[in-house]
GROMACS .gro file of C-alpha atoms in nm:
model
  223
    1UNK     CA    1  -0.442   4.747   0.457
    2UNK     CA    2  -0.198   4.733   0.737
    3UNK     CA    3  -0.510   4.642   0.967
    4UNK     CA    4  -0.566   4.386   0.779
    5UNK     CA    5  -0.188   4.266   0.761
    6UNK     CA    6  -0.179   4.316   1.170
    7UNK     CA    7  -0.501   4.107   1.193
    8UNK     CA    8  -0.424   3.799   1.349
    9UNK     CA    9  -0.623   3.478   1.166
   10UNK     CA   10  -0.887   3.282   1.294
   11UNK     CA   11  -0.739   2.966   1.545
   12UNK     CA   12  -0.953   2.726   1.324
   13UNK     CA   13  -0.763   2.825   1.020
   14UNK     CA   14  -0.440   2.786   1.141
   15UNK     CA   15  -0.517   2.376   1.131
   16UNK     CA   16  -0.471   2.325   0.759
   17UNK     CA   17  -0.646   1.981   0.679
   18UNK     CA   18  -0.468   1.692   0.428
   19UNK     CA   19  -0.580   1.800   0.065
   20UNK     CA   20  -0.539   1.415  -0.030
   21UNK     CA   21  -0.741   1.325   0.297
   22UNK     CA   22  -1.032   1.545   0.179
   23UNK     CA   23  -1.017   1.429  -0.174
   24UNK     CA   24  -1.057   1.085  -0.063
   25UNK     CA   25  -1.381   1.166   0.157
   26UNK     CA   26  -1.512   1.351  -0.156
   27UNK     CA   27  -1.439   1.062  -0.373
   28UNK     CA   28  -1.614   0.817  -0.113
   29UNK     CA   29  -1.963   0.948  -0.133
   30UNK     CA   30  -1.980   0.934  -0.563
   31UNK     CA   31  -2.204   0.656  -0.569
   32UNK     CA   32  -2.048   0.532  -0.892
   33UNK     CA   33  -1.716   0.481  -0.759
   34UNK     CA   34  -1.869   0.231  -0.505
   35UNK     CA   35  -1.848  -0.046  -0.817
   36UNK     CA   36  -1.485   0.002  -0.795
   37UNK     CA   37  -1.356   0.070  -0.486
   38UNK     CA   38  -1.222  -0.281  -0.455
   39UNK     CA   39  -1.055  -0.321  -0.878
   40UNK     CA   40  -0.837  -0.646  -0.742
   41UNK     CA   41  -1.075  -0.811  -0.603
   42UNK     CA   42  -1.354  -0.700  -0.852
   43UNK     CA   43  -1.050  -0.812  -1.118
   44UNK     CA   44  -1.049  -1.169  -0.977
   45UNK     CA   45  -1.368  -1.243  -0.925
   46UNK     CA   46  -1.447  -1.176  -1.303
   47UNK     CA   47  -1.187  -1.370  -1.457
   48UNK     CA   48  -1.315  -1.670  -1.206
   49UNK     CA   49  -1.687  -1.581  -1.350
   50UNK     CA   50  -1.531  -1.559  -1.738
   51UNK     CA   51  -1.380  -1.926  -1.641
   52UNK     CA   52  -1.679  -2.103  -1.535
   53UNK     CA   53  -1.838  -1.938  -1.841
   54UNK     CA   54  -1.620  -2.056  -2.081
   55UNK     CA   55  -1.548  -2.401  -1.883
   56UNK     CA   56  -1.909  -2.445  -1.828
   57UNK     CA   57  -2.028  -2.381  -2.164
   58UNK     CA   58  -1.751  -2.513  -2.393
   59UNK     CA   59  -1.804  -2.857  -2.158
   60UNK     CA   60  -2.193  -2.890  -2.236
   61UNK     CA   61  -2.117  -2.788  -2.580
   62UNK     CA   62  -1.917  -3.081  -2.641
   63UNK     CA   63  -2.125  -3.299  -2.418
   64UNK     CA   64  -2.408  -3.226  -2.663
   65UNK     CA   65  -2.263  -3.224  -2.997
   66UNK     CA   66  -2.089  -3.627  -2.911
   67UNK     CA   67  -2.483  -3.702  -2.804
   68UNK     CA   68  -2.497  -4.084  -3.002
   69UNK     CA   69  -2.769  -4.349  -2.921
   70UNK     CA   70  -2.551  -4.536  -2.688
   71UNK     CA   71  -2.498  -4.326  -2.455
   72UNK     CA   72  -2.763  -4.017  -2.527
   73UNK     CA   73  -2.934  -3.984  -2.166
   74UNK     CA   74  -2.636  -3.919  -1.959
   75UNK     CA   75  -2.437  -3.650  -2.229
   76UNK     CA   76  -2.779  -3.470  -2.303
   77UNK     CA   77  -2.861  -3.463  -1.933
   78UNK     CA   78  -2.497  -3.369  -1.806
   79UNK     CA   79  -2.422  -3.115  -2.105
   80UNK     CA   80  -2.778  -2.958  -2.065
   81UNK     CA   81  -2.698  -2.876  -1.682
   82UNK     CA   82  -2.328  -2.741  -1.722
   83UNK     CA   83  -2.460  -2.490  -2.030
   84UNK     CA   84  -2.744  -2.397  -1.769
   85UNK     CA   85  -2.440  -2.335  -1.546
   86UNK     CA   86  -2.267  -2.104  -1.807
   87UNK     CA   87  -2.614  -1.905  -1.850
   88UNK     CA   88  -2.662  -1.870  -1.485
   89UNK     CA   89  -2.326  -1.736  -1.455
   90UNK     CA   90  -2.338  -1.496  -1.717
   91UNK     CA   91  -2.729  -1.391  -1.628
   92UNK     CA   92  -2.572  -1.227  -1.270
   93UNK     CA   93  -2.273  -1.091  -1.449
   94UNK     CA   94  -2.544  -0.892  -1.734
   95UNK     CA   95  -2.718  -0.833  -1.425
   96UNK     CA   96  -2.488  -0.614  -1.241
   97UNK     CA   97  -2.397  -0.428  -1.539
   98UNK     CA   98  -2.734  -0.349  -1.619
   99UNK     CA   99  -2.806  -0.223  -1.255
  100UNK     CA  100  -2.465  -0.034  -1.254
  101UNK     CA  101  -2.558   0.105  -1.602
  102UNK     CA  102  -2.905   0.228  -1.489
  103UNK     CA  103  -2.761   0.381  -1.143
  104UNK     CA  104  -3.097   0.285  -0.987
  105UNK     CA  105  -2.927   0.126  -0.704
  106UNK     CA  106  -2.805   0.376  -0.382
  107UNK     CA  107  -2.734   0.205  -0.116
  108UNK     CA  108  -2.396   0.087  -0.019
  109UNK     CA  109  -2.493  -0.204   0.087
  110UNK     CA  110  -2.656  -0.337  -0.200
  111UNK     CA  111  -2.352  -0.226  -0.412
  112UNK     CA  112  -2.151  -0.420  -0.223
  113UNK     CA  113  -2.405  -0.738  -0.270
  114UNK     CA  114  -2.405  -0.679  -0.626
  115UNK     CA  115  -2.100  -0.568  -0.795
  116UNK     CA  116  -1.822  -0.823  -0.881
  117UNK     CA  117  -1.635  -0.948  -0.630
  118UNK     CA  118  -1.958  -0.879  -0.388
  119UNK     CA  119  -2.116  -1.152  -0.175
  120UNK     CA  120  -2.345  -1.241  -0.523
  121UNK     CA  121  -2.065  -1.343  -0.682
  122UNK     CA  122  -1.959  -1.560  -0.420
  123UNK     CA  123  -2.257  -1.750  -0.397
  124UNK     CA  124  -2.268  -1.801  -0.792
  125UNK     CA  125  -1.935  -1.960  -0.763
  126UNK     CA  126  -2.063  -2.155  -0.480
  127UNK     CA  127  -2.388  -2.239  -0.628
  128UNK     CA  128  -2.184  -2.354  -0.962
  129UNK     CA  129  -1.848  -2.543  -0.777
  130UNK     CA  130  -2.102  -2.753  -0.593
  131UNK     CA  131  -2.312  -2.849  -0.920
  132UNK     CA  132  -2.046  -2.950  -1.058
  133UNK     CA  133  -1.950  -3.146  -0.759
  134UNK     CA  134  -2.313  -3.362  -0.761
  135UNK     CA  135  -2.292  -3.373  -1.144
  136UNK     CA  136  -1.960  -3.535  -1.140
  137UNK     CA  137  -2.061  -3.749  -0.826
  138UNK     CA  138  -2.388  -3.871  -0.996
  139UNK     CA  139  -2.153  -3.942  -1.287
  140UNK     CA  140  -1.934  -4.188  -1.161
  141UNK     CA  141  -2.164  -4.364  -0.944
  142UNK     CA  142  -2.332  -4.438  -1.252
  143UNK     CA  143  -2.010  -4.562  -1.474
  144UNK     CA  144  -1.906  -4.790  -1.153
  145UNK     CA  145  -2.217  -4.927  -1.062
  146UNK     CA  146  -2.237  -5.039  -1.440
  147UNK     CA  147  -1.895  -5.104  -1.566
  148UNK     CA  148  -1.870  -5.388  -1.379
  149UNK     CA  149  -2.107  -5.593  -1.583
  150UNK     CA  150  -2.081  -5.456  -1.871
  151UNK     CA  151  -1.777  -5.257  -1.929
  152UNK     CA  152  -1.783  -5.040  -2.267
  153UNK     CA  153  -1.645  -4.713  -2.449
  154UNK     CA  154  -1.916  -4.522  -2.282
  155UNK     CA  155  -1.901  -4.576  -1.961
  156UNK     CA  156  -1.497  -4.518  -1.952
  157UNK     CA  157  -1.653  -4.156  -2.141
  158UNK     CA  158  -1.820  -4.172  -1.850
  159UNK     CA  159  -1.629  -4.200  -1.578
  160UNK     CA  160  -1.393  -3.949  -1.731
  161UNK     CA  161  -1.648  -3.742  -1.720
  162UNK     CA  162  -1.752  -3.782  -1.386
  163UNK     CA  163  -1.368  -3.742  -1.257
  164UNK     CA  164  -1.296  -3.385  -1.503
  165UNK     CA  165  -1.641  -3.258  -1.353
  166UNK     CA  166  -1.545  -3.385  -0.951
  167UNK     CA  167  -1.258  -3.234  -1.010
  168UNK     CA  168  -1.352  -2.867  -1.112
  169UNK     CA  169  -1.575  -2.862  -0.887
  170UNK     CA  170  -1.383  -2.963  -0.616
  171UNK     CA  171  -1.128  -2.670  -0.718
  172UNK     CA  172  -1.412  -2.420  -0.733
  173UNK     CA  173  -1.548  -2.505  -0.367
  174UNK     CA  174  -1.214  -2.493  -0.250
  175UNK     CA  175  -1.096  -2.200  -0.397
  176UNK     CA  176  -1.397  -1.992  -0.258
  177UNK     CA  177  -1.340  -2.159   0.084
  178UNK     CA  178  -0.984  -1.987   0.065
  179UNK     CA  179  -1.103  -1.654  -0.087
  180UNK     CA  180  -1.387  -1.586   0.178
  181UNK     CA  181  -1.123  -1.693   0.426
  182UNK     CA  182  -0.859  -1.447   0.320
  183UNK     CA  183  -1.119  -1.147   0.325
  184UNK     CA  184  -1.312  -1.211   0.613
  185UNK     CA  185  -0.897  -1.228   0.801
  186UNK     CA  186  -0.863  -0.858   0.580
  187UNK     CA  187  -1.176  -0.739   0.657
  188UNK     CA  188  -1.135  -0.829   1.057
  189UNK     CA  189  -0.790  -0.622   1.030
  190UNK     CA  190  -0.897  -0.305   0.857
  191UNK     CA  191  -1.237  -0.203   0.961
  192UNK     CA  192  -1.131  -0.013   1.269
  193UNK     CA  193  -0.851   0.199   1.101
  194UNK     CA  194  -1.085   0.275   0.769
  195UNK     CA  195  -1.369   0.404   1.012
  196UNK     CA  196  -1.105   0.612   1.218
  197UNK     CA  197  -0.963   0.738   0.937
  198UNK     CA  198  -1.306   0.852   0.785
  199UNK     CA  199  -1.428   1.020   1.113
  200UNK     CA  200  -1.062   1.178   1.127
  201UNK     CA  201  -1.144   1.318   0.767
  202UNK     CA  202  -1.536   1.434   0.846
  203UNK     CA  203  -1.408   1.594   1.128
  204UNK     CA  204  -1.110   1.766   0.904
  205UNK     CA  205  -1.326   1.886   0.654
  206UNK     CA  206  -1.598   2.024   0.885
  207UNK     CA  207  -1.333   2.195   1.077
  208UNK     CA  208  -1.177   2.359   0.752
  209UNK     CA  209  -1.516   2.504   0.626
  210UNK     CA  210  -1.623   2.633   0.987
  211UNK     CA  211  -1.298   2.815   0.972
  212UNK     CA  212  -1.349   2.925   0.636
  213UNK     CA  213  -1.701   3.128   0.741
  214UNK     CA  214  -1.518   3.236   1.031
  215UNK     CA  215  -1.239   3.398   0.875
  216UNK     CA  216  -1.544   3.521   0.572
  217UNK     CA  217  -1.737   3.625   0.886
  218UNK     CA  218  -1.434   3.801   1.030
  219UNK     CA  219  -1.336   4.018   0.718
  220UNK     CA  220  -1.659   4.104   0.682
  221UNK     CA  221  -1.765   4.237   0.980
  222UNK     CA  222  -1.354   4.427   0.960
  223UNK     CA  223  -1.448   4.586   0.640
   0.00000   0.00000   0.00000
C-alpha cells in the first residue's frame, strides 16, 4: 500500500475538467433537447403563432357568419382567406409536434428549421403579416373606389375592414423585421465564444478520459 501512496499520479489527471462544463457537452448531443435549447425564443414565437390563430380565425369567423346579400362577395371572400390563414398557421405548428413526437428528424439543422422559433416559423409569420397586408389593401381600394358614388353601410364595413386588416398586418411584417434583426445582431455576437467554448469542453473531456485509462493503465500494470 505505501507504493501505492508514494506513487505519484498521472500529469493528465492532475487537470481536473469543469463537471458543469462536461454536463453541458453531454446535454448538447441529446437530440431531443435540440427542440429546446432556445425556450424564450421558442416561448415567443408560439404565443405570436397562438395570436394569428386566434386573430386569424375569430376574424373570418365573423366575416362569415355577418355574410348578407349586400355585401356577400367581399365578407365570404375576405373571411374565407383569413380562416385559411388560421389553418395554415396551425398546420406548421401540428407539424412540428408531430415530427418532434416521432423523433424521425436528426439533424441539427433541420431542428433548427423546424421547431418554434426556427426559420419555419418565421416565414409563416411572414407569409401570414403580408396576406393580411394585400387583403386589407385590396379591401380599401375597393370601399374608395366605390364609396364615392355610392356611399352605404357596407362599404364603411368595408373600409373598416380593410384598415383593421392593413393594420395587423402591417404590425406582423414589422414585428418580424425587428425580431430577425435582433437575432441575426445576437447570433453575429455569440457564435465565436459558443464554438470556443465547445472545443474548450471536447478537448476537456477527451483529456479527462485519456487520463482516466492512463492512471487504469498505470495501476494495472503496478499491481
Amino acid at each position: 500500500m505505501s507504493e501505492l501512496e508514494d506513487f505519484p499520479p498521472p500529469r493528465g489527471h492532475q487537470q481536473h475538467a469543469d463537471p458543469a462544463r462536461i454536463q453541458q457537452n453531454l446535454l448538447e448531443e441529446q437530440v431531443e433537447l435540440w427542440w429546446f435549447s432556445e425556450p424564450r425564443k421558442s416561448l415567443l414565437c408560439y404565443c405570436a403563432s397562438v395570436a394569428l390563430i386566434l386573430g386569424c380565425g375569430l376574424g373570418g369567423v365573423g366575416l362569415l357568419s355577418t355574410t348578407t346579400s349586400l355585401s356577400s362577395e367581399w365578407r365570404l371572400g375576405a373571411g374565407t382567406a383569413l380562416c385559411l390563414l388560421a389553418l395554415a398557421v396551425l398546420l406548421k405548428q401540428l407539424l412540428s409536434s408531430a415530427v418532434q413526437d416521432m423523433n424521425c428528424v436528426r439533424s441539427r439543422r433541420r431542428i433548427n428549421v423546424l421547431k418554434s422559433g426556427g426559420l419555419s416559423d418565421v416565414l409563416v409569420v411572414l407569409i401570414t403579416g403580408l396576406s393580411l397586408l394585400i387583403c386589407g389593401a385590396v379591401l380599401l381600394d375597393i370601399a374608395l373606389a366605390y364609396h364615392m358614388p355610392k356611399p352605404g353601410q357596407a362599404l364603411n364595413d368595408m373600409f373598416i375592414s380593410g384598415v383593421v386588416l392593413l393594420a395587423g398586418g402591417g404590425f406582423t411584417v414589422l414585428a418580424v423585421g425587428l425580431y430577425s434583426a435582433v437575432v441575426f445582431l445576437l447570433e453575429r455576437t455569440r457564435p465565436e465564444q459558443s464554438l470556443r467554448d465547445r472545443m474548450v469542453g471536447i478537448f476537456t473531456v477527451s483529456g479527462q478520459m485519456r487520463a482516466r485509462r492512463e492512471t487504469a493503465s498505470s495501476l494495472a500494470q503496478l499491481i
